[in-house]
Amino acid sequence: QVQLVESGGGLVQAGGSLRLSCAASGRSFSRYAMGWFRQTPGKEREFVAAIGWSGGYTAVADSVKGRFTISRDNAKNTVYLQMNSLIPADTAVYYCTAGQVASAAWASYDYWGQGSQVTVSS
């Protein structure tokens, strides 16, 4: 069992920045690929970014490419999502996830955090 706890969400004006953190416990953090998804009411869960277990592979969704960056610090058992140039369309609950492989498919992941609300005002 892996527990994931997100932090760093909140309210920010358009054009601003936030950094989400996801702290993992329960099993070896470095064994897992990590990802971020987001969801708004009435919409499907949307892939945001993923990173491989070694950190050597990263991927981001086209909708956030150039603005969001995923990274991990295995010594701290933490994955980050740096969000810059935020726009109102980024408003969502952001979920941290862990699984066997970095993927854009939500079903590929095994463990999920509780979510962190990000609200971007115009």
Coordinates of C-alpha atoms in Angstrom, one line a residue, residues 33-105:
A33 CA 6.3 5.9 -12.0
M34 CA 4.3 9.0 -10.9
G35 CA 1.7 11.1 -12.6
W36 CA -0.6 14.0 -12.2
F37 CA -4.2 14.1 -13.5
R38 CA -6.9 16.7 -13.1
Q39 CA -10.6 16.7 -13.1
T40 CA -13.4 19.3 -13.1
P41 CA -17.1 18.6 -12.6
G42 CA -18.8 16.9 -15.6
K43 CA -15.5 16.2 -17.3
E44 CA -13.3 13.1 -17.7
R45 CA -10.2 12.8 -15.7
E46 CA -7.5 14.4 -17.7
F47 CA -3.9 13.5 -18.0
V48 CA -1.5 16.3 -17.0
A49 CA 2.0 14.9 -16.6
A50 CA 4.0 11.7 -15.8
I51 CA 7.5 10.8 -14.8
G52 CA 9.3 7.4 -14.9
W53 CA 10.6 5.7 -11.8
S54 CA 14.2 6.8 -12.5
G55 CA 13.2 10.3 -13.5
G56 CA 14.7 9.7 -16.9
Y57 CA 11.4 10.0 -18.8
T58 CA 8.8 12.7 -18.5
A59 CA 5.7 13.5 -20.4
V60 CA 3.2 16.4 -20.3
A61 CA -0.1 16.9 -21.9
D62 CA -0.3 19.2 -24.9
S63 CA -2.7 21.5 -23.0
V64 CA 0.0 22.3 -20.5
K65 CA 3.2 21.8 -22.5
G66 CA 5.6 24.7 -22.0
R67 CA 3.8 25.8 -18.8
F68 CA 3.9 22.8 -16.5
T69 CA 6.9 20.7 -15.4
I70 CA 6.9 17.4 -13.5
S71 CA 9.9 16.4 -11.4
R72 CA 10.7 14.1 -8.5
D73 CA 13.1 13.9 -5.6
N74 CA 13.5 10.3 -4.6
A75 CA 15.5 11.2 -1.5
K76 CA 12.4 13.1 -0.3
N77 CA 9.8 10.6 -1.6
T78 CA 8.2 13.5 -3.4
V79 CA 6.9 14.4 -6.8
Y80 CA 6.3 17.9 -7.9
L81 CA 4.2 19.7 -10.5
Q82 CA 5.4 23.2 -11.2
M83 CA 2.6 25.2 -12.9
N84 CA 3.5 28.5 -14.5
S85 CA 1.4 30.9 -16.7
L86 CA -1.8 29.6 -15.2
I87 CA -5.0 30.2 -17.0
P88 CA -8.6 29.7 -15.8
A89 CA -8.9 26.5 -17.8
D90 CA -6.4 25.0 -15.5
T91 CA -8.9 25.2 -12.6
A92 CA -9.4 21.6 -11.4
V93 CA -8.8 19.1 -8.7
Y94 CA -5.3 17.8 -9.2
Y95 CA -4.5 14.2 -8.3
C96 CA -1.2 12.6 -7.7
T97 CA -0.9 9.0 -8.7
A98 CA 1.7 6.1 -8.7
G99 CA 1.9 3.0 -10.8
Q100 CA 4.1 0.6 -12.7
V101 CA 4.7 2.7 -15.8
A102 CA 4.4 6.3 -16.8
S103 CA 1.3 6.7 -18.9
A104 CA -1.4 9.0 -19.9
A105 CA -4.1 6.4 -19.1

